[in-house]
């Protein structure tokens, strides 16, 4: 056991004994490290003013990722490199290429958002994917600017991020990675501060034991939900058990006909595997939060949080995903559809945690789609999220799964609607009948995101969209007319 975290702050090694379990990195930066370039705008992961970069050893080199310091708890720095806007300029005063490009392209006015943009650009620069508009827009979707406007910033991205990274961080990557490896300890972090306790087990078994010893503890993965409990709801989390360092929960593998995603795998890390087998995940994931959120947020956290408007559960339900739950007594398996028991209630028993999610690989001829509808394209929570999986035999529905988020108190499979489609021709008449069934089966509420009537309309239209994207061409001529006729 150890009670101290070690990390690189820029180039300097830092050690913090008994770090505050829920003290944010942003607060530490501004009040203790006195590095005030990083700003607080919203304190909930939305505006990007607090964006910093975390560096991790990856192979022989480094991987740099933008994250929101306002919802990142201090112990998460353990074994990593923290870079803020103060670290980019060289010792002789030369600006980093992304800073120079922001100056050259007039990317700042009041400057409040600028350090956050610069750090997101720094992370983009280090991906080596280039600064073309699509890549830059995606990398910057989690950064808001109230006065400059985005065109000059996108120009800066294009100018600075073209080509492979060639700054001093890239030159020193192997050395930095070696320094980080030397910092990592195989001992479990167990610290306490101001009546709060923090545990970071390194194996699934020690996690199970820690949870058995502290059944009321809060499990922490990326903290993109839990962080807001602290910064917005001011909740005092007495015991926090982090899953980030649990080796088994970071595993992402394809074996025995399933894609197995450890509960601690982030969206960014799961992106390639998910969108390879189910291309419809790509547009969904690009719109899930922002790059900063996806760099920290996990699919496991999305499932365990059990929000009725989480984006992953409808897809996992229709894909017949299996959730593997683990405790000190062993593992049990459960269909994703059975996991959600009530508003934000799950089937997890005390002392139990989500270990991994297993998604069966698609069968030949199977079609899957998931669609998210929200008020904004980027960085917005769904009003309705629909997911569909279909297998046809000779034009008839052999098997169909339909599930929605935003249509009930839990993510919900629409079983009665599925039954109306079973064995029928996959055409407009069948789907119209199913749309009526859907209205009877699901009763959404009105809230700040959408009215119940709007949600019903969207849910019906998403099913129609699925038909239109999968049905034979002769359905095509009626598409637009039909959409316009939908009741308001
Ligand atoms: C700005 C912003 C934008 C967002 N946008 C979206 C969006 O577009 N779509 C969307 O669906 N969500 C969105 N979210 C919500 C959030 O990012 C996701 O729900 C994310 O997947 C949570 O994962 P996490 O790793 O951060 O979980 P955490 O915050 O660490 O944990 C979430 C919950 O899961 C529990 N938990 C974590 N790991 C385990 C485990 N292994 N076993 C049991 N319980 C566990 C925690 O105790 C907690 O109850 C957004 C959040 C923010 C702040
Ligand atoms: S302060 Fe707004 S995202 Fe962190
Ligand atoms: S420069 Fe003022 S908010 Fe962006």
Coordinates of C-alpha atoms and ligand atoms in Angstrom, one line a residue:
X1 CA 0.0 0.0 0.0
X2 CA 1.1 3.6 -0.6
X3 CA -0.5 6.9 0.1
X4 CA 1.4 9.1 -2.4
X5 CA 0.8 9.8 -6.0
X6 CA 3.7 10.6 -8.3
X7 CA 3.4 12.4 -11.7
X8 CA 5.2 14.7 -14.0
X9 CA 4.0 18.3 -14.0
X10 CA 5.5 19.4 -17.3
X11 CA 9.1 18.1 -16.9
X12 CA 9.1 18.2 -13.1
X13 CA 8.4 15.2 -11.0
X14 CA 5.8 15.9 -8.3
X15 CA 4.7 13.8 -5.4
X16 CA 1.5 14.5 -3.4
X17 CA 0.9 12.6 -0.2
X18 CA -2.8 11.8 0.6
X19 CA -4.2 13.8 -2.3
X20 CA -7.8 14.9 -1.9
X21 CA -9.9 12.1 -3.3
X22 CA -12.3 14.5 -5.0
X23 CA -10.2 17.6 -5.2
X24 CA -10.2 18.6 -8.9
X25 CA -7.0 19.0 -10.9
X26 CA -8.3 22.4 -11.8
X27 CA -8.5 23.5 -8.2
X28 CA -5.1 22.1 -7.5
X29 CA -3.6 23.9 -10.5
X30 CA -5.1 27.3 -9.6
X31 CA -4.8 27.3 -5.8
X32 CA -1.8 25.1 -5.0
X33 CA 0.4 24.9 -8.1
X34 CA -0.5 28.5 -8.9
X35 CA -0.7 27.7 -12.6
X36 CA -3.6 30.0 -13.4
X37 CA -3.5 29.8 -17.2
X38 CA -6.1 27.0 -17.0
X39 CA -9.5 28.6 -16.5
X40 CA -12.8 27.6 -14.9
X41 CA -15.9 28.3 -17.0
X42 CA -18.7 25.8 -16.3
X43 CA -17.1 23.3 -13.9
X44 CA -19.1 20.5 -15.6
X45 CA -17.1 19.4 -18.6
X46 CA -19.0 21.5 -21.1
X47 CA -17.0 24.6 -22.1
X48 CA -13.4 23.3 -22.3
X49 CA -11.8 26.4 -20.6
X50 CA -10.2 24.0 -18.2
X51 CA -8.7 21.7 -20.9
X52 CA -5.3 20.2 -19.9
X53 CA -3.4 17.4 -21.5
X54 CA -2.6 14.1 -19.8
X55 CA 0.4 12.2 -21.2
X56 CA 0.7 8.5 -20.7
X57 CA 3.5 6.1 -21.7
X58 CA 2.4 4.2 -24.8
X59 CA 4.9 1.7 -26.2
X60 CA 8.2 3.5 -26.6
X61 CA 6.6 6.8 -26.9
X62 CA 3.9 9.0 -25.3
X63 CA 0.2 9.4 -25.9
X64 CA -1.2 12.9 -25.2
X65 CA -4.9 13.4 -24.6
X66 CA -7.0 16.5 -23.8
X67 CA -9.2 16.2 -20.7
X68 CA -11.3 18.5 -18.6
X69 CA -9.4 19.4 -15.4
X70 CA -12.6 20.7 -13.7
X71 CA -14.0 17.2 -13.3
X72 CA -10.7 15.3 -13.0
X73 CA -9.9 14.2 -9.5
X74 CA -6.3 14.7 -8.4
X75 CA -5.4 11.0 -7.8
X76 CA -6.0 10.4 -11.5
X77 CA -2.6 12.1 -12.2
X78 CA -0.9 9.1 -10.6
X79 CA 1.8 7.8 -13.0
X80 CA 1.0 10.4 -15.8
X81 CA 2.3 13.6 -17.2
X82 CA 0.2 16.7 -16.7
X83 CA 0.7 19.5 -19.3
X84 CA -1.0 22.9 -19.0
X85 CA -0.7 25.9 -21.2
X86 CA 2.3 27.1 -19.1
X87 CA 4.4 24.2 -20.3
X88 CA 4.2 24.7 -24.0
X89 CA 6.5 27.7 -24.6
X90 CA 10.2 26.7 -24.8
X91 CA 12.7 28.0 -22.3
X92 CA 14.0 30.6 -24.7
X93 CA 10.5 32.0 -25.1
X94 CA 9.7 30.4 -28.5
X95 CA 6.0 29.7 -28.7
X96 CA 4.8 26.2 -29.4
X97 CA 3.6 25.8 -33.1
X98 CA -0.1 25.7 -31.9
X99 CA 0.4 28.9 -29.9
X100 CA 2.2 30.6 -32.8
X101 CA -0.6 29.6 -35.2
X102 CA -3.2 31.0 -32.8
X103 CA -1.3 34.3 -32.8
X104 CA -0.8 34.3 -36.5
X105 CA -4.4 33.6 -37.3
X106 CA -5.9 35.9 -34.7
X107 CA -7.4 33.0 -32.8
X108 CA -8.1 35.0 -29.6
X109 CA -9.9 38.1 -28.4
X110 CA -10.6 38.2 -24.7
X111 CA -8.4 35.1 -24.2
X112 CA -10.5 33.4 -21.6
X113 CA -11.1 30.3 -23.7
X114 CA -7.6 30.4 -25.3
X115 CA -5.6 28.1 -23.0
X116 CA -8.2 25.4 -23.3
X117 CA -8.2 25.7 -27.1
X118 CA -4.4 25.7 -27.2
X119 CA -4.3 22.5 -25.1
X120 CA -7.0 20.8 -27.3
X121 CA -4.9 21.9 -30.4
X122 CA -1.7 20.5 -28.7
X123 CA -3.5 17.1 -28.3
X124 CA -4.6 17.3 -31.9
X125 CA -1.1 18.2 -33.0
X126 CA 0.1 15.0 -31.3
X127 CA -2.4 12.7 -32.9
X128 CA -0.7 13.4 -36.2
X129 CA -4.0 13.1 -38.0
X130 CA -3.7 16.6 -39.4
X131 CA -5.6 19.8 -38.9
X132 CA -8.2 19.4 -41.7
X133 CA -11.5 20.9 -40.9
X134 CA -13.3 17.6 -39.9
X135 CA -10.5 16.5 -37.6
X136 CA -10.1 20.0 -36.1
X137 CA -13.9 20.4 -35.6
X138 CA -14.0 17.1 -33.8
X139 CA -11.0 17.9 -31.6
X140 CA -12.4 21.3 -30.7
X141 CA -16.1 20.4 -30.2
X142 CA -15.6 20.5 -26.5
X143 CA -14.2 24.1 -26.5
X144 CA -16.5 27.1 -26.5
X145 CA -15.5 30.6 -27.5
X146 CA -17.9 33.4 -26.8
X147 CA -16.1 36.2 -28.8
X148 CA -13.5 35.2 -31.4
X149 CA -15.6 32.8 -33.5
X150 CA -14.3 29.5 -34.7
X151 CA -13.0 30.2 -38.2
X152 CA -9.7 31.8 -37.1
X153 CA -9.2 28.9 -34.6
X154 CA -9.8 26.3 -37.3
X155 CA -7.3 28.2 -39.5
X156 CA -4.8 27.9 -36.7
X157 CA -5.5 24.2 -36.4
X158 CA -5.0 23.7 -40.1
X159 CA -1.7 25.6 -40.1
X160 CA -0.2 24.1 -37.0
X161 CA -1.4 20.5 -37.1
X162 CA -0.4 19.5 -40.6
X163 CA 2.1 16.7 -40.5
X164 CA 3.6 14.5 -37.8
X165 CA 4.4 16.1 -34.5
X166 CA 7.9 17.6 -34.4
X167 CA 8.0 19.6 -31.1
X168 CA 10.3 19.0 -28.1
X169 CA 7.6 16.8 -26.5
X170 CA 7.8 14.5 -29.5
X171 CA 11.6 14.6 -29.5
X172 CA 11.7 13.7 -25.8
X173 CA 8.8 11.1 -25.9
X174 CA 10.9 8.0 -25.3
X175 CA 12.7 9.7 -22.3
X176 CA 9.4 11.0 -20.8
X177 CA 7.8 7.5 -21.2
X178 CA 10.8 5.9 -19.4
X179 CA 10.5 8.5 -16.6
X180 CA 6.8 7.7 -16.3
X181 CA 7.4 4.0 -16.2
X182 CA 9.9 4.5 -13.4
X183 CA 7.2 6.4 -11.4
X184 CA 4.6 3.7 -11.7
X185 CA 4.2 1.6 -8.5
X186 CA 2.5 -1.8 -8.4
X187 CA 1.4 -1.1 -4.8
X188 CA -2.2 -0.2 -4.4
X189 CA -2.8 3.5 -3.7
X190 CA -4.7 3.9 -0.5
X191 CA -4.9 7.4 0.8
X192 CA -7.0 9.6 3.1
X193 CA -7.6 13.3 3.3
X194 CA -10.1 15.4 5.3
X195 CA -12.2 12.4 6.3
X196 CA -12.3 11.0 2.8
X197 CA -10.7 7.8 1.7
X198 CA -9.4 6.9 -1.8
X199 CA -8.4 3.4 -3.0
X200 CA -7.0 2.5 -6.4
X201 CA -6.8 -1.3 -6.7
X202 CA -4.7 -2.8 -9.5
X203 CA -6.5 -6.1 -10.0
X204 CA -10.1 -7.2 -10.2
X205 CA -9.7 -9.4 -7.1
X206 CA -8.4 -6.5 -5.0
X207 CA -11.2 -4.3 -6.3
X208 CA -13.7 -7.0 -5.3
X209 CA -12.2 -7.1 -1.8
X210 CA -12.0 -3.4 -1.5
X211 CA -15.7 -3.1 -2.4
X212 CA -16.6 -5.9 0.0
X213 CA -14.9 -4.0 2.7
X214 CA -16.6 -0.7 1.7
X215 CA -19.9 -1.6 0.1
X216 CA -21.1 2.0 0.3
X217 CA -18.1 3.3 -1.6
X218 CA -18.5 5.3 -4.8
X219 CA -16.9 3.5 -7.7
X220 CA -15.0 5.9 -10.0
X221 CA -14.1 5.3 -13.6
X222 CA -13.5 8.3 -15.8
X223 CA -15.4 10.6 -13.5
X224 CA -17.4 12.3 -16.2
X225 CA -20.6 11.6 -14.3
X226 CA -19.2 11.4 -10.8
X227 CA -17.2 14.6 -11.2
X228 CA -20.4 16.6 -11.5
X229 CA -21.8 15.0 -8.3
X230 CA -18.9 16.9 -6.6
X231 CA -18.7 20.1 -8.6
X232 CA -22.4 20.7 -9.1
X233 CA -24.2 18.8 -6.4
X234 CA -21.5 19.3 -3.8
X235 CA -21.8 15.7 -2.6
X236 CA -19.2 14.5 -0.1
X237 CA -18.0 11.1 -1.3
X238 CA -16.6 9.5 1.8
X239 CA -14.9 6.5 0.1
X240 CA -14.0 6.5 -3.5
X241 CA -12.7 3.3 -5.2
X242 CA -11.1 4.0 -8.6
X243 CA -11.2 1.3 -11.3
X244 CA -8.8 3.1 -13.7
X245 CA -5.7 1.1 -12.6
X246 CA -7.5 -2.3 -12.6
X247 CA -5.7 -4.2 -15.3
X248 CA -8.6 -6.6 -16.2
X249 CA -11.0 -3.7 -16.6
X250 CA -8.8 -2.0 -19.2
X251 CA -8.8 -5.0 -21.5
X252 CA -10.4 -4.7 -25.0
X253 CA -10.3 -8.0 -26.9
X254 CA -12.1 -9.9 -29.6
X255 CA -12.4 -13.6 -28.7
X256 CA -14.8 -16.5 -28.9
X257 CA -17.2 -14.6 -31.1
X258 CA -17.5 -11.5 -28.9
X259 CA -16.0 -8.1 -28.5
X260 CA -15.1 -7.9 -24.9
X261 CA -14.8 -4.4 -23.5
X262 CA -13.5 -4.0 -19.9
X263 CA -15.6 -1.7 -17.8
X264 CA -12.7 0.8 -17.6
X265 CA -12.2 1.1 -21.3
X266 CA -12.8 4.7 -22.6
X267 CA -14.9 5.7 -25.6
X268 CA -11.8 6.8 -27.5
X269 CA -10.1 3.4 -26.9
X270 CA -13.2 1.4 -27.9
X271 CA -13.9 3.6 -30.9
X272 CA -12.0 1.5 -33.5
X273 CA -13.3 -1.9 -32.4
X274 CA -16.9 -0.7 -32.2
X275 CA -17.0 1.1 -35.4
X276 CA -15.2 -1.7 -37.3
X277 CA -17.9 -4.2 -36.5
X278 CA -20.8 -1.8 -36.2
X279 CA -20.2 1.2 -38.4
X280 CA -23.2 3.0 -37.0
X281 CA -21.3 3.5 -33.7
X282 CA -18.9 5.9 -35.4
X283 CA -21.3 8.8 -35.8
X284 CA -22.8 8.1 -32.4
X285 CA -19.5 8.1 -30.6
X286 CA -18.3 11.2 -32.4
X287 CA -21.3 13.0 -30.9
X288 CA -21.0 11.5 -27.4
X289 CA -19.8 14.4 -25.3
X290 CA -16.6 15.9 -26.6
X291 CA -13.1 14.6 -27.3
X292 CA -12.2 15.5 -23.7
X293 CA -15.2 13.5 -22.3
X294 CA -14.5 10.5 -24.6
X295 CA -10.9 10.5 -23.5
X296 CA -11.9 9.9 -19.9
X297 CA -15.5 8.5 -20.0
X298 CA -16.0 4.8 -20.1
X299 CA -18.7 2.6 -21.6
X300 CA -18.9 0.8 -18.3
X301 CA -19.6 4.1 -16.5
X302 CA -22.3 4.9 -19.0
X303 CA -24.0 1.5 -18.3
X304 CA -23.5 1.6 -14.5
X305 CA -24.8 5.2 -14.3
X306 CA -28.1 3.9 -15.7
X307 CA -29.2 7.2 -17.0
X308 CA -32.4 6.8 -19.2
X309 CA -30.7 9.1 -21.7
X310 CA -27.3 7.5 -21.8
X311 CA -26.2 6.8 -25.4
X312 CA -24.7 3.3 -25.1
X313 CA -27.5 1.2 -23.4
X314 CA -30.0 1.1 -26.3
X315 CA -27.3 -0.2 -28.6
X316 CA -26.0 -2.7 -26.1
X317 CA -29.6 -3.9 -25.5
X318 CA -30.3 -4.6 -29.2
X319 CA -26.9 -6.2 -29.7
X320 CA -27.7 -8.7 -27.0
X321 CA -24.7 -7.6 -25.0
X322 CA -23.9 -9.5 -21.9
X323 CA -22.8 -7.6 -18.8
X324 CA -20.4 -9.5 -16.6
X325 CA -20.8 -8.5 -13.0
X326 CA -18.2 -9.4 -10.4
X327 CA -17.9 -9.5 -6.7
X328 CA -15.7 -11.3 -4.1
X329 CA -17.9 -14.4 -4.7
X330 CA -17.2 -14.6 -8.4
X331 CA -18.9 -13.5 -11.6
X332 CA -22.4 -13.6 -12.9
X333 CA -23.7 -12.8 -16.4
X334 CA -26.7 -10.8 -17.3
X335 CA -28.3 -9.5 -20.5
X336 CA -27.9 -5.8 -20.9
X337 CA -31.7 -5.6 -21.3
X338 CA -32.2 -7.0 -17.7
X339 CA -29.7 -4.7 -16.0
X340 CA -31.8 -1.5 -15.8
X341 CA -34.3 -1.9 -13.0
X342 CA -35.8 1.5 -12.4
X343 CA -34.8 5.2 -12.7
X344 CA -31.0 5.1 -12.2
X345 CA -31.4 1.7 -10.5
X346 CA -29.4 -1.3 -11.7
X347 CA -29.1 -5.0 -10.9
X348 CA -25.8 -4.5 -9.2
X349 CA -25.8 -6.0 -5.7
X350 CA -23.8 -4.4 -2.8
X351 CA -20.2 -5.4 -3.3
X352 CA -20.6 -6.0 -7.0
X353 CA -19.1 -4.1 -9.9
X354 CA -19.3 -4.2 -13.7
X355 CA -16.3 -6.1 -14.9
X356 CA -16.8 -6.1 -18.7
X357 CA -19.3 -6.0 -21.5
X358 CA -19.4 -8.7 -24.1
X359 CA -21.0 -7.9 -27.5
X360 CA -21.6 -10.9 -29.9
X361 CA -20.0 -10.2 -33.2
X362 CA -22.6 -9.5 -36.0
X363 CA -24.0 -12.4 -38.0
X364 CA -23.9 -12.4 -41.8
X365 CA -26.8 -10.3 -43.1
X366 CA -27.5 -8.6 -39.8
X367 CA -28.1 -4.9 -39.9
X368 CA -27.5 -2.5 -37.0
X369 CA -28.1 1.2 -36.6
X370 CA -28.2 3.6 -33.7
X371 CA -29.4 7.2 -34.0
X372 CA -29.1 10.1 -31.5
X373 CA -31.3 13.1 -31.6
X374 CA -30.4 16.1 -29.5
X375 CA -30.8 19.8 -29.7
X376 CA -27.2 20.4 -30.8
X377 CA -24.9 18.2 -32.9
X378 CA -21.9 18.4 -30.6
X379 CA -21.6 18.0 -26.9
X380 CA -25.3 17.4 -26.1
X381 CA -27.2 14.8 -24.3
X382 CA -29.9 12.9 -26.3
X383 CA -33.5 13.7 -26.2
X384 CA -34.1 10.3 -27.8
X385 CA -31.6 7.7 -28.8
X386 CA -32.9 4.7 -30.9
X387 CA -31.1 1.4 -31.7
X388 CA -32.2 -1.3 -34.1
X389 CA -30.9 -4.7 -35.2
X390 CA -32.5 -6.6 -38.0
X391 CA -32.2 -9.9 -39.7
X392 CA -34.3 -10.6 -42.8
X393 CA -35.2 -13.9 -44.4
X394 CA -36.6 -13.6 -47.9
X395 CA -37.7 -10.0 -47.3
X396 CA -39.5 -10.9 -44.0
X397 CA -38.4 -10.0 -40.5
X398 CA -36.7 -13.0 -39.0
X399 CA -35.4 -11.2 -36.0
X400 CA -35.6 -7.6 -34.8
X401 CA -34.5 -5.8 -31.7
X402 CA -35.6 -2.2 -30.9
X403 CA -34.6 -0.2 -27.9
X404 CA -34.7 3.5 -26.9
X405 CA -33.2 5.9 -24.5
X406 CA -35.2 8.9 -23.5
X407 CA -38.6 7.1 -23.8
X408 CA -39.0 5.7 -20.3
X409 CA -37.4 5.8 -16.8
X410 CA -34.8 3.4 -18.1
X411 CA -33.2 2.5 -21.4
X412 CA -35.9 0.2 -22.8
X413 CA -36.4 -2.5 -25.2
X414 CA -39.7 -2.2 -27.2
X415 CA -40.7 -5.9 -27.1
X416 CA -44.3 -5.5 -28.1
X417 CA -43.3 -3.3 -31.1
X418 CA -40.8 -6.0 -32.1
X419 CA -43.5 -8.6 -31.9
X420 CA -45.7 -6.7 -34.4
X421 CA -42.9 -6.9 -36.9
X422 CA -42.0 -10.6 -36.4
X423 CA -42.4 -12.6 -39.6
X424 CA -43.9 -9.6 -41.6
X425 CA -42.5 -8.1 -44.7
X426 CA -39.9 -5.5 -44.0
X427 CA -41.8 -2.7 -45.7
X428 CA -43.7 0.5 -45.0
X429 CA -47.0 -1.1 -44.0
X430 CA -45.4 -3.3 -41.4
X431 CA -43.4 -0.4 -40.0
X432 CA -46.4 1.8 -39.9
X433 CA -48.1 -0.8 -37.7
X434 CA -45.0 -1.0 -35.6
X435 CA -45.0 2.8 -35.2
X436 CA -48.5 2.7 -33.7
X437 CA -47.4 -0.1 -31.4
X438 CA -44.5 2.0 -30.3
X439 CA -46.8 4.8 -29.3
X440 CA -48.8 2.4 -27.1
X441 CA -45.7 0.7 -25.6
X442 CA -43.5 3.7 -24.5
X443 CA -44.6 6.7 -22.5
X444 CA -41.9 9.4 -22.4
X445 CA -42.0 12.4 -20.1
X446 CA -41.7 16.1 -20.9
X447 CA -38.5 17.7 -19.5
X448 CA -36.1 20.4 -20.4
X449 CA -34.7 18.3 -23.3
X450 CA -37.9 17.6 -25.1
X451 CA -41.7 17.3 -24.8
X452 CA -43.3 13.9 -24.6
X453 CA -45.0 14.5 -27.9
X454 CA -41.7 15.4 -29.6
X455 CA -40.1 12.3 -28.2
X456 CA -42.9 10.1 -29.5
X457 CA -42.6 11.6 -32.9
X458 CA -38.9 11.2 -33.0
X459 CA -39.0 7.6 -31.8
X460 CA -41.5 6.7 -34.6
X461 CA -39.5 8.6 -37.2
X462 CA -36.3 6.9 -36.2
X463 CA -37.9 3.5 -36.8
X464 CA -39.1 4.8 -40.2
X465 CA -35.6 6.0 -40.9
X466 CA -34.2 2.5 -40.1
X467 CA -36.7 1.1 -42.6
X468 CA -35.7 3.6 -45.2
X469 CA -32.0 2.9 -44.8
X470 CA -32.5 -0.8 -45.0
X471 CA -35.5 -1.5 -47.1
X472 CA -35.5 -2.3 -50.9
X473 CA -35.2 0.7 -53.2
X474 CA -38.9 0.7 -54.1
X475 CA -39.7 2.3 -50.7
X476 CA -37.6 5.3 -51.7
X477 CA -40.1 7.6 -53.5
X478 CA -42.5 8.0 -50.5
X479 CA -39.8 9.0 -48.0
X480 CA -40.0 12.7 -47.9
X481 CA -43.8 13.0 -48.3
X482 CA -44.3 10.6 -45.4
X483 CA -42.0 12.4 -43.1
X484 CA -43.8 15.7 -43.8
X485 CA -47.1 14.0 -42.9
X486 CA -46.0 12.9 -39.5
X487 CA -48.3 14.5 -36.8
X488 CA -46.8 17.3 -34.8
Ligands
LIG1 C1 -20.0 17.5 -20.8 C2 -20.5 16.1 -20.7 C3 -21.1 15.6 -21.9 C4 -21.6 14.3 -21.8 N1 -22.2 13.8 -23.0 C5 -22.7 12.6 -22.9 C6 -23.4 12.1 -24.1 O1 -23.4 12.7 -25.2 N2 -24.0 10.9 -24.0 C7 -23.9 10.1 -22.9 O2 -24.5 9.0 -22.9 N3 -23.3 10.6 -21.8 C8 -22.7 11.8 -21.8 N4 -22.1 12.2 -20.6 C9 -22.2 11.4 -19.4 C10 -20.9 10.6 -19.2 O3 -19.8 11.1 -19.9 C11 -21.1 9.1 -19.5 O4 -22.1 8.6 -18.8 C12 -19.8 8.3 -19.3 O5 -19.9 7.1 -20.0 C13 -19.6 8.0 -17.8 O6 -18.4 7.2 -17.7 P1 -17.3 7.5 -16.7 O7 -16.2 6.5 -16.9 O8 -16.9 8.9 -16.7 O9 -18.1 7.2 -15.3 P2 -18.0 7.7 -13.9 O10 -18.4 9.1 -13.8 O11 -16.7 7.4 -13.3 O12 -19.1 6.7 -13.2 C14 -20.5 6.8 -13.6 C15 -21.3 5.8 -12.7 O13 -20.9 4.5 -12.9 C16 -20.4 3.9 -11.7 N5 -19.3 3.0 -12.1 C17 -18.2 3.3 -12.8 N6 -17.5 2.2 -13.1 C18 -18.2 1.2 -12.6 C19 -18.0 -0.2 -12.6 N7 -16.9 -0.8 -13.2 N8 -18.9 -1.0 -11.9 C20 -20.0 -0.5 -11.3 N9 -20.2 0.9 -11.3 C21 -19.3 1.7 -11.9 C22 -20.0 5.1 -10.8 O14 -20.1 4.7 -9.5 C23 -21.1 6.1 -11.2 O15 -22.3 5.7 -10.6 C24 -21.6 13.5 -20.6 C25 -21.0 14.0 -19.5 C26 -20.4 15.3 -19.5 C27 -19.8 15.9 -18.3
LIG2 S1 -14.6 24.5 -16.7 FE1 -16.0 24.2 -18.4 S2 -15.3 22.2 -19.1 FE2 -14.2 22.5 -17.3
LIG3 S1 -11.5 34.7 -27.0 FE1 -13.0 35.3 -25.6 S2 -14.2 33.5 -25.2 FE2 -12.8 32.9 -26.7

